[in-house]
mmCIF file of C-alpha atoms in Angstrom:
data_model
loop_
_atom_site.group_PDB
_atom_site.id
_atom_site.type_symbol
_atom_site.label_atom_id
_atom_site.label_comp_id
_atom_site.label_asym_id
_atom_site.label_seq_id
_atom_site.Cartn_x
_atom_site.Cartn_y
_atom_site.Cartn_z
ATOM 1 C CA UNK A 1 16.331 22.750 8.817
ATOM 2 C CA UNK A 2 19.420 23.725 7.246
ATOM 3 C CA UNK A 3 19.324 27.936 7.110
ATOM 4 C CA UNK A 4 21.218 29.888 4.434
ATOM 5 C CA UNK A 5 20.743 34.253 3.378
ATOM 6 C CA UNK A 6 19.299 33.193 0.101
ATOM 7 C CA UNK A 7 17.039 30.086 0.841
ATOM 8 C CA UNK A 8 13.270 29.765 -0.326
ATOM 9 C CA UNK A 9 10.822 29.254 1.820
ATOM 10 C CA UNK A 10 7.484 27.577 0.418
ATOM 11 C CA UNK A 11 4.331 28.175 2.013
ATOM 12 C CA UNK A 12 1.218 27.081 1.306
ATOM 13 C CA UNK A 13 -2.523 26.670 2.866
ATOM 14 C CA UNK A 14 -1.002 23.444 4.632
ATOM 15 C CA UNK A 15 1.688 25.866 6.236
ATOM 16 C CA UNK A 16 -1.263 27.637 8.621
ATOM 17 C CA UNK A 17 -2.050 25.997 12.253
ATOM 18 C CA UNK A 18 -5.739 26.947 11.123
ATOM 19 C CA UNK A 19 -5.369 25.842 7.328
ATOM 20 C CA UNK A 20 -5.620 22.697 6.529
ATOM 21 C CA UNK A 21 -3.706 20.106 4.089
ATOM 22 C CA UNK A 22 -5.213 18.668 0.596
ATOM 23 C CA UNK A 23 -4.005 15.842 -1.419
ATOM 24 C CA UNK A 24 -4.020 18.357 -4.470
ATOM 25 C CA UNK A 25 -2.138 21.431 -1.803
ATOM 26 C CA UNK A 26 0.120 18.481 -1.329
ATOM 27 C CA UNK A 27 0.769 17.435 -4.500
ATOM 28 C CA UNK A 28 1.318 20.842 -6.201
ATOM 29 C CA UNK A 29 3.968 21.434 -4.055
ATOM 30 C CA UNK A 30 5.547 18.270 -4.900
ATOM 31 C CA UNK A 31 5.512 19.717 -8.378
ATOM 32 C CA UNK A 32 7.140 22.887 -7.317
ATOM 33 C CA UNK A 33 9.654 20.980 -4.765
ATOM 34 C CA UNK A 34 10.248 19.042 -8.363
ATOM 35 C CA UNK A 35 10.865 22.117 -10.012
ATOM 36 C CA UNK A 36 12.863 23.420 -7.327
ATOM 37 C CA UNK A 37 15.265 20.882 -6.945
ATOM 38 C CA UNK A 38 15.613 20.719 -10.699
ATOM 39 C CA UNK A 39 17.358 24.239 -10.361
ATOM 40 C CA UNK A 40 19.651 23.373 -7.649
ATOM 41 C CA UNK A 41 17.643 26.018 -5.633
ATOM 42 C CA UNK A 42 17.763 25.330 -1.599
ATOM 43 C CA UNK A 43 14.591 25.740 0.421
ATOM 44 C CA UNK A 44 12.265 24.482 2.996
ATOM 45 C CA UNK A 45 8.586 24.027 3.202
ATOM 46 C CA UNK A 46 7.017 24.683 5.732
ATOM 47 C CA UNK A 47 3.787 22.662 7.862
ATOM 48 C CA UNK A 48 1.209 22.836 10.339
ATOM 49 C CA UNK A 49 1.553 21.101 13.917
ATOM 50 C CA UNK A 50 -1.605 19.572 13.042
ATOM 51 C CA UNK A 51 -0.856 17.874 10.301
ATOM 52 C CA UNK A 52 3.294 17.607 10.228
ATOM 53 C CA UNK A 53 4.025 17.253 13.702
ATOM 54 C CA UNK A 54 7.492 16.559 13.004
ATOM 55 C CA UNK A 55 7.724 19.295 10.321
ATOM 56 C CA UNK A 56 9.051 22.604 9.914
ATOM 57 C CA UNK A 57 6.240 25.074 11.689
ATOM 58 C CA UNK A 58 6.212 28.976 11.480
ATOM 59 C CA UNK A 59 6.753 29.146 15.292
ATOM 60 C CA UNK A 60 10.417 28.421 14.650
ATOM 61 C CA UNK A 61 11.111 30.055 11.573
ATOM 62 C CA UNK A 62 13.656 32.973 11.105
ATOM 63 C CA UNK A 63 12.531 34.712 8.453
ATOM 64 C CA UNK A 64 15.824 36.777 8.304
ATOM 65 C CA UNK A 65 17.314 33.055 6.810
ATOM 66 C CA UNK A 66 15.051 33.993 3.787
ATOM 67 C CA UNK A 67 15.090 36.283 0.824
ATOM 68 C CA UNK A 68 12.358 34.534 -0.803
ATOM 69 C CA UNK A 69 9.302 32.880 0.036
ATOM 70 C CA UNK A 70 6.750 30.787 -2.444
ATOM 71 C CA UNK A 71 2.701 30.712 -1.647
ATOM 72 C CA UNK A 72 1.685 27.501 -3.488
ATOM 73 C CA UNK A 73 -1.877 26.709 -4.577
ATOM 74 C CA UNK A 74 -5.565 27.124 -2.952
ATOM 75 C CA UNK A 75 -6.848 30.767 -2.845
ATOM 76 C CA UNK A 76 -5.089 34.141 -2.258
ATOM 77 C CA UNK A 77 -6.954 35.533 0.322
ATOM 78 C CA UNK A 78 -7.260 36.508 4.107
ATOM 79 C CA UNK A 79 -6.167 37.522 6.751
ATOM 80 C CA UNK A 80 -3.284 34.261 7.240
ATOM 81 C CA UNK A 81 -1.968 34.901 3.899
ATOM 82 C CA UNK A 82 -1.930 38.781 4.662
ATOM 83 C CA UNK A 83 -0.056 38.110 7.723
ATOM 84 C CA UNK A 84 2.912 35.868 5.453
ATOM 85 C CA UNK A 85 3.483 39.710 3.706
ATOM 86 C CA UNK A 86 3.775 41.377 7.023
ATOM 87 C CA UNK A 87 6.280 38.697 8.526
ATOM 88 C CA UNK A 88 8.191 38.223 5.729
ATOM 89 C CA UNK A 89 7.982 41.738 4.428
ATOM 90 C CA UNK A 90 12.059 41.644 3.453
ATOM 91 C CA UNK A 91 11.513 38.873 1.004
ATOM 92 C CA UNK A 92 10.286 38.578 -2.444
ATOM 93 C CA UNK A 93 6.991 36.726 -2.397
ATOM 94 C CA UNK A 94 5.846 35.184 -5.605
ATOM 95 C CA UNK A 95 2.381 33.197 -5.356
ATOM 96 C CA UNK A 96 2.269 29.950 -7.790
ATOM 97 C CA UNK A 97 -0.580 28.056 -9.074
ATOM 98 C CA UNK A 98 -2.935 29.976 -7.073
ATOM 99 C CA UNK A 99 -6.831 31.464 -7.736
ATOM 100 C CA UNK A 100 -7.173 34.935 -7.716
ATOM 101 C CA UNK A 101 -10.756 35.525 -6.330
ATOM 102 C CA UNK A 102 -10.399 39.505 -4.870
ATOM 103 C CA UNK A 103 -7.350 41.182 -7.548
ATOM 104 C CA UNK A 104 -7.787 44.389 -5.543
ATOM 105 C CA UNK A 105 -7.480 42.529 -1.888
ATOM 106 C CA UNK A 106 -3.690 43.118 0.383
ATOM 107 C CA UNK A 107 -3.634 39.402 0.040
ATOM 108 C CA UNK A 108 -3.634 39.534 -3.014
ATOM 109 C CA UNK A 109 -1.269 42.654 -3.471
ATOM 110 C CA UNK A 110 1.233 41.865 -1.056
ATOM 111 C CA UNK A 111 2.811 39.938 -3.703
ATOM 112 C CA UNK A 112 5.650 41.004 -6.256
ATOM 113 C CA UNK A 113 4.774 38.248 -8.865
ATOM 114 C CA UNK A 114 1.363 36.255 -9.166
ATOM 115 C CA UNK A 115 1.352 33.063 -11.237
ATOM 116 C CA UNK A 116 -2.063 32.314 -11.117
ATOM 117 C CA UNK A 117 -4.092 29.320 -12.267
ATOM 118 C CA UNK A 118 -7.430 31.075 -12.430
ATOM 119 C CA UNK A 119 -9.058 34.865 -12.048
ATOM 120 C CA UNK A 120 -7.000 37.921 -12.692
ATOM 121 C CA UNK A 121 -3.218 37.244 -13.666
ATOM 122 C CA UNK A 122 -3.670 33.935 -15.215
ATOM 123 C CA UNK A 123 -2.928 35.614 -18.264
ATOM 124 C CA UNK A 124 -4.452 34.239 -21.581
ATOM 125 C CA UNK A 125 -6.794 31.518 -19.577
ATOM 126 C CA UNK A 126 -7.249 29.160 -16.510
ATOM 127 C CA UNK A 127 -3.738 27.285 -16.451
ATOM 128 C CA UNK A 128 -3.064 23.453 -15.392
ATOM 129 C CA UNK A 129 -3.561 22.964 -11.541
ATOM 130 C CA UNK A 130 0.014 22.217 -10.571
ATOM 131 C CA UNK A 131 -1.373 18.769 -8.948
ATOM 132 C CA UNK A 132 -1.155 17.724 -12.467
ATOM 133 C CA UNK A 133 2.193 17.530 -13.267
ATOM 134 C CA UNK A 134 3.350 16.271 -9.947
ATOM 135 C CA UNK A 135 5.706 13.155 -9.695
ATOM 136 C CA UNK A 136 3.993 9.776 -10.075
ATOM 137 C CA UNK A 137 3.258 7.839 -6.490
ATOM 138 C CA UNK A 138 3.506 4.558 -5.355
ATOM 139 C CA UNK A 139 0.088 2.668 -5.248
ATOM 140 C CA UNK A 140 -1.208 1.724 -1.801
ATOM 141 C CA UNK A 141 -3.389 -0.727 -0.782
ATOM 142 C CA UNK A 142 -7.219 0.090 -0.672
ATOM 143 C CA UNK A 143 -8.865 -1.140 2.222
ATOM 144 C CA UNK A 144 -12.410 -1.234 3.173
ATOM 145 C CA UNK A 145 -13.492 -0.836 6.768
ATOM 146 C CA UNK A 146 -16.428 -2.695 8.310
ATOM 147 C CA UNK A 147 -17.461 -2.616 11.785
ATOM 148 C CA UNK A 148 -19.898 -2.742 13.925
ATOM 149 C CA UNK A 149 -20.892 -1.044 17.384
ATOM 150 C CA UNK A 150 -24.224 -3.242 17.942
ATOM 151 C CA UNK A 151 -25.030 -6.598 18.835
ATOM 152 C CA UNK A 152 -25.704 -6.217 22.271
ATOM 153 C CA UNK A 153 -27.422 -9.829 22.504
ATOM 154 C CA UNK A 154 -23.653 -10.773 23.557
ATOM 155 C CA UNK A 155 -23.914 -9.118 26.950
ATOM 156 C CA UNK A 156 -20.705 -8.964 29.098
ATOM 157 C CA UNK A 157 -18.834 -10.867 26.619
ATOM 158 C CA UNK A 158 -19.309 -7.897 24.153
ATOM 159 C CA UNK A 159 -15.629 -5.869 23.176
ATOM 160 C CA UNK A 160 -16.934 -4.603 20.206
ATOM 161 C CA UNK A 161 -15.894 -0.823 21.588
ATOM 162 C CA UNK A 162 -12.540 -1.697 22.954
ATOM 163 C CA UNK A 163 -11.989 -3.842 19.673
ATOM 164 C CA UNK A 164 -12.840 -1.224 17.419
ATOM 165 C CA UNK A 165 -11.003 1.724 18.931
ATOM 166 C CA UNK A 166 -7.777 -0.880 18.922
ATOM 167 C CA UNK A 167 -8.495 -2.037 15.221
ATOM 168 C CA UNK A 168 -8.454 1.992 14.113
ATOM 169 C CA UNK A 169 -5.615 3.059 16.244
ATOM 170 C CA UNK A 170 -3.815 0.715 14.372
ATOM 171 C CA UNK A 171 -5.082 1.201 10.751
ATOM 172 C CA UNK A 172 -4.426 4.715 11.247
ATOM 173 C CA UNK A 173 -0.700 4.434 11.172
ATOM 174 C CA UNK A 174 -0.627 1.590 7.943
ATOM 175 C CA UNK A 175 0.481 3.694 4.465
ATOM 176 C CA UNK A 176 -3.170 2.234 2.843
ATOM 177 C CA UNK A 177 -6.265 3.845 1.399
ATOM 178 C CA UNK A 178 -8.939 3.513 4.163
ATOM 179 C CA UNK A 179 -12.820 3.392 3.111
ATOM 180 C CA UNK A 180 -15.180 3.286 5.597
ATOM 181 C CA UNK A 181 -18.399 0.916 4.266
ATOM 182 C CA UNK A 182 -21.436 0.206 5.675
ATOM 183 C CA UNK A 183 -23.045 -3.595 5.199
ATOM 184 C CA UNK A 184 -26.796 -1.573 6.003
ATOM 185 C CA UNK A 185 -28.590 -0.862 3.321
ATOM 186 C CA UNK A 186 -30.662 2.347 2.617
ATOM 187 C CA UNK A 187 -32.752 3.826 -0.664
ATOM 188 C CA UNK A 188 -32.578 7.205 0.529
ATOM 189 C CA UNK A 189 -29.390 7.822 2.026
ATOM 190 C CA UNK A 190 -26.796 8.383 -0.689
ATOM 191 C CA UNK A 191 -24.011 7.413 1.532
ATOM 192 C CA UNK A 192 -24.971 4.181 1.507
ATOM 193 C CA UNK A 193 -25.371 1.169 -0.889
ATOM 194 C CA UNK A 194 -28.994 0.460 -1.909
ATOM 195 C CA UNK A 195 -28.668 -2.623 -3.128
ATOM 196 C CA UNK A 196 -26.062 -5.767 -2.673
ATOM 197 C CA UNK A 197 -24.607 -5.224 -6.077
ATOM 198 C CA UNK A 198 -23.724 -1.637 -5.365
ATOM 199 C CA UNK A 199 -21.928 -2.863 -2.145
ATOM 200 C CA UNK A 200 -20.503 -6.138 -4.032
ATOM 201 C CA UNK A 201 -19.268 -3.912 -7.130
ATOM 202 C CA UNK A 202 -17.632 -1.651 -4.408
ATOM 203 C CA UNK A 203 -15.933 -5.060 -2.018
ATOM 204 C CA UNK A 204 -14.827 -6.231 -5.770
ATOM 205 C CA UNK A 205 -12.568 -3.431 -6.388
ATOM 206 C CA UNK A 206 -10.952 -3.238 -2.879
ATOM 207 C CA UNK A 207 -7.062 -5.000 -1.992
ATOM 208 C CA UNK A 208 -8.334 -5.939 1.583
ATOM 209 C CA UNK A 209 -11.424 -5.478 3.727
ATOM 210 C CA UNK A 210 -10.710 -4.999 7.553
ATOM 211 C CA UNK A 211 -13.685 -6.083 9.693
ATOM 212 C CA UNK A 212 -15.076 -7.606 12.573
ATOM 213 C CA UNK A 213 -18.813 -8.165 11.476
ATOM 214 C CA UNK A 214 -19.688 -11.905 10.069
ATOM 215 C CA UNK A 215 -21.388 -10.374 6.720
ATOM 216 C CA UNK A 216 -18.023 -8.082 6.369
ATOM 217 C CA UNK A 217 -16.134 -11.227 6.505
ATOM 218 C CA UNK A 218 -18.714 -13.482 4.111
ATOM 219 C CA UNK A 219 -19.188 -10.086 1.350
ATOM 220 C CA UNK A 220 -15.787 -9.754 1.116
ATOM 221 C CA UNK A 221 -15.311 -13.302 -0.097
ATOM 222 C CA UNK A 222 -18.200 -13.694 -1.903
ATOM 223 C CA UNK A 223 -15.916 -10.766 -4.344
ATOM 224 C CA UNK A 224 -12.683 -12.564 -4.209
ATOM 225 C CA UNK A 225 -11.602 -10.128 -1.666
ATOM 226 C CA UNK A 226 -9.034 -11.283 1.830
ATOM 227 C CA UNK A 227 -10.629 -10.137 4.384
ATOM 228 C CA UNK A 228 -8.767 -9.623 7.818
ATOM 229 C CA UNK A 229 -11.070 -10.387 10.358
ATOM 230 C CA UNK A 230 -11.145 -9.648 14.284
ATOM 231 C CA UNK A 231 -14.061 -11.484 16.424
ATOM 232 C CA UNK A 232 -15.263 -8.388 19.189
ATOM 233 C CA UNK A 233 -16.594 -11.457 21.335
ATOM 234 C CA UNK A 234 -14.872 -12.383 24.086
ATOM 235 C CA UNK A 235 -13.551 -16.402 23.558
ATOM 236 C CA UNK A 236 -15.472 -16.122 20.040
ATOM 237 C CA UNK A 237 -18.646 -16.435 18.416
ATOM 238 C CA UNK A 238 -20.605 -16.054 15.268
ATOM 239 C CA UNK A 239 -17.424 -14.481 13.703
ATOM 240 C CA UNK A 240 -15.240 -17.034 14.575
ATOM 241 C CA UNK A 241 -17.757 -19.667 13.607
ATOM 242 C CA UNK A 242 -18.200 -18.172 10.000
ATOM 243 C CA UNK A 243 -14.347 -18.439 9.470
ATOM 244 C CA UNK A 244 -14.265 -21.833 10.146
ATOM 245 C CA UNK A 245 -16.763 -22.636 7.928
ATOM 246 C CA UNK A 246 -15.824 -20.663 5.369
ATOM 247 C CA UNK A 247 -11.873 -22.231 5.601
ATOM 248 C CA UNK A 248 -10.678 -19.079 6.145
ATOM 249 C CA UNK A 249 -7.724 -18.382 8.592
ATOM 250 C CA UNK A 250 -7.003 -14.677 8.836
ATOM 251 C CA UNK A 251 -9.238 -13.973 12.442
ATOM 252 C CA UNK A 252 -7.840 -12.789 15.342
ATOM 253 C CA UNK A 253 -9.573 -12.880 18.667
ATOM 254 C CA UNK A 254 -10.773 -9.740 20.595
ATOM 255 C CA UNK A 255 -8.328 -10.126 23.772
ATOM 256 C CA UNK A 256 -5.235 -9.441 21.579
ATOM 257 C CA UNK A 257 -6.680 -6.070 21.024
ATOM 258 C CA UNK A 258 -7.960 -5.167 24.386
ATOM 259 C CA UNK A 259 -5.673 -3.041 26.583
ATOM 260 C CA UNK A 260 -4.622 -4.758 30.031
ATOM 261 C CA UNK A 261 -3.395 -3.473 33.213
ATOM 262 C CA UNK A 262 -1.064 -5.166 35.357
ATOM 263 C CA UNK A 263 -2.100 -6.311 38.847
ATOM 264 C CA UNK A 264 0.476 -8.652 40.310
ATOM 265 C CA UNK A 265 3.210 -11.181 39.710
ATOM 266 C CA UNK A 266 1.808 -14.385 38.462
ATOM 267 C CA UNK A 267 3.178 -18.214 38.561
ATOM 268 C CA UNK A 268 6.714 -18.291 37.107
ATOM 269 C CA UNK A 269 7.356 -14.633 37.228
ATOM 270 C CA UNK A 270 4.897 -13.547 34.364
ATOM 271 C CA UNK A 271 2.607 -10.988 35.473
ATOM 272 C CA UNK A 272 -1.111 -10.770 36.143
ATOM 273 C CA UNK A 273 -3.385 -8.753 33.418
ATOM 274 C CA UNK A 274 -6.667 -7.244 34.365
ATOM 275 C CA UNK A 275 -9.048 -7.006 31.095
ATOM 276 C CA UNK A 276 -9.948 -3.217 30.770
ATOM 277 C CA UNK A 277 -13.382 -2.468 29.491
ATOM 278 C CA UNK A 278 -13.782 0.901 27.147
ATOM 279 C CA UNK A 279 -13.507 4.091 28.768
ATOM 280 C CA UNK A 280 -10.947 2.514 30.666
ATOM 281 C CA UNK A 281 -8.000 2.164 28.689
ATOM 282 C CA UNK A 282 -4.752 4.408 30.324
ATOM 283 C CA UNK A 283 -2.249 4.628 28.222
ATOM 284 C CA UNK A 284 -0.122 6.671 30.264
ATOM 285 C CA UNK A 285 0.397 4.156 33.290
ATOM 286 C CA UNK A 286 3.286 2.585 33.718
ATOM 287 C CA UNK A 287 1.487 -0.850 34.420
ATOM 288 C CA UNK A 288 -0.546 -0.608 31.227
ATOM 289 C CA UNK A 289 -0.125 -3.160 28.561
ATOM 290 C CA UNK A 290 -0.520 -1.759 24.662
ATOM 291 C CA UNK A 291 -2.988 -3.967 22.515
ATOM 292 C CA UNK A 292 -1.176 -6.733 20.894
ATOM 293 C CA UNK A 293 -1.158 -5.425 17.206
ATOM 294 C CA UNK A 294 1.744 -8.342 15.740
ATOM 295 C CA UNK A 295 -1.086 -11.156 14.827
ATOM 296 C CA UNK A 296 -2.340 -8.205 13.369
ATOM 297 C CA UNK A 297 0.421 -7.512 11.197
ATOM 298 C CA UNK A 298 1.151 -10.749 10.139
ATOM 299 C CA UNK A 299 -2.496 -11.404 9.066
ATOM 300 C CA UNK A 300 -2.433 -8.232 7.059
ATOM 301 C CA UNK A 301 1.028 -9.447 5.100
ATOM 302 C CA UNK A 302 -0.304 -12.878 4.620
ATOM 303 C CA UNK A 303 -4.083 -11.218 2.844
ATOM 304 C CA UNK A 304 -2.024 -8.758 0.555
ATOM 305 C CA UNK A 305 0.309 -11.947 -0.281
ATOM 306 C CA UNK A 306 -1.158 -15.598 -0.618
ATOM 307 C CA UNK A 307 -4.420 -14.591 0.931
ATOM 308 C CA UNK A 308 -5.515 -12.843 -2.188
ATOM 309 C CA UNK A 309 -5.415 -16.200 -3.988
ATOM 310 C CA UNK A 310 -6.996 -17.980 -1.175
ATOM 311 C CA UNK A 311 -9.919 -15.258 -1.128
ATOM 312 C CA UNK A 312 -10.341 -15.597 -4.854
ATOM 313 C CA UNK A 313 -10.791 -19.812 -4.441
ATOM 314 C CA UNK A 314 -13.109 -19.725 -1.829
ATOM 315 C CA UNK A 315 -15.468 -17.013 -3.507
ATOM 316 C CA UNK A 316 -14.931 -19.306 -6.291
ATOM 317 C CA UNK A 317 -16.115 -22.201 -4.697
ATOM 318 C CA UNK A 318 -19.381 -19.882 -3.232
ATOM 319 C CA UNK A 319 -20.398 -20.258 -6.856
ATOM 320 C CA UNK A 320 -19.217 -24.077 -7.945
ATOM 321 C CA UNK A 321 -21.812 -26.614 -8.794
ATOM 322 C CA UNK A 322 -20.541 -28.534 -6.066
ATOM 323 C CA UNK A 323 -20.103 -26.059 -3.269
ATOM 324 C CA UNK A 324 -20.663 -26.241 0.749
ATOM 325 C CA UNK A 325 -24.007 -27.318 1.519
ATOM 326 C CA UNK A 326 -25.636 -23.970 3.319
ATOM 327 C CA UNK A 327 -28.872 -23.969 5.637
ATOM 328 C CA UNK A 328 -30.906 -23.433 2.607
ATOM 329 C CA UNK A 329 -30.291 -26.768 1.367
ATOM 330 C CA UNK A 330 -32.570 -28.865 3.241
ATOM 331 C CA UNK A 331 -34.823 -25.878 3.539
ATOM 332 C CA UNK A 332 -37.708 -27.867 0.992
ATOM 333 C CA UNK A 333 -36.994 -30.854 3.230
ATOM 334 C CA UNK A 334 -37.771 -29.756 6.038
ATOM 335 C CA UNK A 335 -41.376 -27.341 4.490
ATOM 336 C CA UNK A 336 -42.389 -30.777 3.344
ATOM 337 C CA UNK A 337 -41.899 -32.319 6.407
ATOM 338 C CA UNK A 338 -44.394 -29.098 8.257
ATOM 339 C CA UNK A 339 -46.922 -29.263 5.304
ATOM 340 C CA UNK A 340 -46.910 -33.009 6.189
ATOM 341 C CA UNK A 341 -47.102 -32.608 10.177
ATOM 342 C CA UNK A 342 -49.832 -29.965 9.590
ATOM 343 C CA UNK A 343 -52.010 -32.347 7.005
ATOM 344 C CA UNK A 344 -51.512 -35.464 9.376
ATOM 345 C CA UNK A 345 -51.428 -33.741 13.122
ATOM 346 C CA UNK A 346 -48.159 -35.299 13.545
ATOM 347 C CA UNK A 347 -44.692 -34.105 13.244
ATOM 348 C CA UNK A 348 -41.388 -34.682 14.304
ATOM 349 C CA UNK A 349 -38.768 -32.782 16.643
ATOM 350 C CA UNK A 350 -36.385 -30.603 14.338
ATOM 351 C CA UNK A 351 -32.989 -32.046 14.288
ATOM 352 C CA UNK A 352 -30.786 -29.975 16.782
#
């Protein structure tokens, strides 16, 4: 943070350890950074630890490097914002794009100019929420999110806890839109879908859907959609299964994503892992081994790339005239055969 006597500092509700950071905070100061910069006018914004750990943070600022200091957006009010007039009490403090809710409060008053969007001092009306007018930004990918924590029928083989906590660590630090989705249906609940063309019409407008559930994997391209896929069975199983039949590629197993702990020198000088179970996973040791995340990666280029395509053919194909025979198939086949065994007191073994 480069200081100077007449640098700005911009504050905001995403400054306060206790406040907290919206897209709309967020982009309204872009706007005013925009504006800012425009001028040729030096400053620095500053963040919260908890959101901008690598930020500027009040804890280190000098407010005698500052003769002014911006508030930008959300509400004047309170006892954080009161606190910005006692600390900074040298500089002139201008509010920007803000709602006036208490004219009267110190908050409020503490300030020598008040350029509000709303409530008293917005002048002839409610003004344009600085959000607005912010610079454009690069699209992201959307990407729905589909686990489970259940089937339990799988016994000691089961990772599914281990698999998802690996599977979010690592989505949390891709640059994509996350949406958490649900394949369970409910009519009451208006979190969740209702029907399977609410959840379809919702898979159909996604980039990628992340999952390790078989009907995650199958949904996704029924709409066209890639789908990366991780099977939280140990050595495979209905996941895995589904893939193959479906032709597609993108699954990765559960043991890449399970954290190991080394516990001796193997043949040929590799080491020994131990599998660690959930609950279980130290990150701190020195003999710990991170989840392998790069099949991961290169599963999630491939479905943003050619897999897209690929997705759209097979759901395609779902639908041909001439598509992959299912169970249902030979389901009339096999009733006639019963009603038969039934009539005649004979029947024969089903096929295996």
């Amino acid at each position: 943070m480069a200081h100077g006597r007449d640098r700005i500092l911009v504050t905001g509700w995403f400054s306060f350890l206790h406040g907290e950071a919206t897209a709309g905070d967020v982009l309204a100061l872009h706007r005013v950074e925009e504006v800012l910069r425009g001028a040729g006018l030096a400053h620095d914004v500053v963040w919260s630890p908890g959101f901008r750990a690598d930020g500027t943070h009040f804890a280190e600022v000098d407010p005698a490097a500052y003769s002014r200091l911006l508030f930008v957006c959300g509400p004047v009010h309170g006892p954080q914002v009161e606190e910005l007039h006692r600390r900074f009490a040298h500089c002139v403090r201008i509010a920007v794009g803000v709602s006036v809710v208490d004219p009267a409060s110190p908050a409020v008053t503490g300030f020598d100019r008040v350029l509000a969007r709303d409530g008293s001092g917005s002048g002839s009306g409610p003004g344009l929420d600085l959000s607005a007018r912010a610079p454009g930004l690069p699209r992201v990918p959307v990407v729905g999110v589909v686990l489970t924590h259940g089937q339990h029928e799988y016994g000691g083989r089961r990772r599914h806890a281990e698999v998802a906590a690996g599977l979010t660590r690592w989505l949390a630090g891709k640059d994509c839109a996350r949406l958490e989705l649900e394949t369970r249906l409910d009519a009451h609940d208006w979190r969740l879908c209702g029907t399977p063309a609410q959840l379809e019409s919702v898979l159909a407008r996604l980039d990628l859907v992340v999952t390790d559930r078989l009907h995650g994997l199958v949904l996704a391209l029924r709409a066209g959609v890639p789908a990366l896929v991780v099977d939280p069975v140990t050595g495979g199983a209905k996941v895995t299964a589904q893939a193959h039949a479906c032709g597609w590629p993108a699954v990765v197993a559960a043991e890449r994503l399970v954290g190991r702990r080394v516990t001796g020198e193997a043949e040929y000088g590799e080491p020994g892992y131990e599998e660690l179970g959930y609950g279980e996973l130290e990150y701190g040791e020195p003999e710990y081994r991170e989840p392998e995340y790069g099949e991961l990666e290169r599963w999630w280029r491939w479905c943003l790339a050619d897999g897209r395509d690929e997705a759209a053919r097979i759901g395609a194909g779902f639908r041909a005239a001439d598509a992959v025979a299912d169970a249902a198939d030979g389901l009339v086949a096999v009733l006639g055969a019963g009603a038969g065994a039934a009539a005649g007191g004979t029947g024969r073994r089903p096929e295996a």
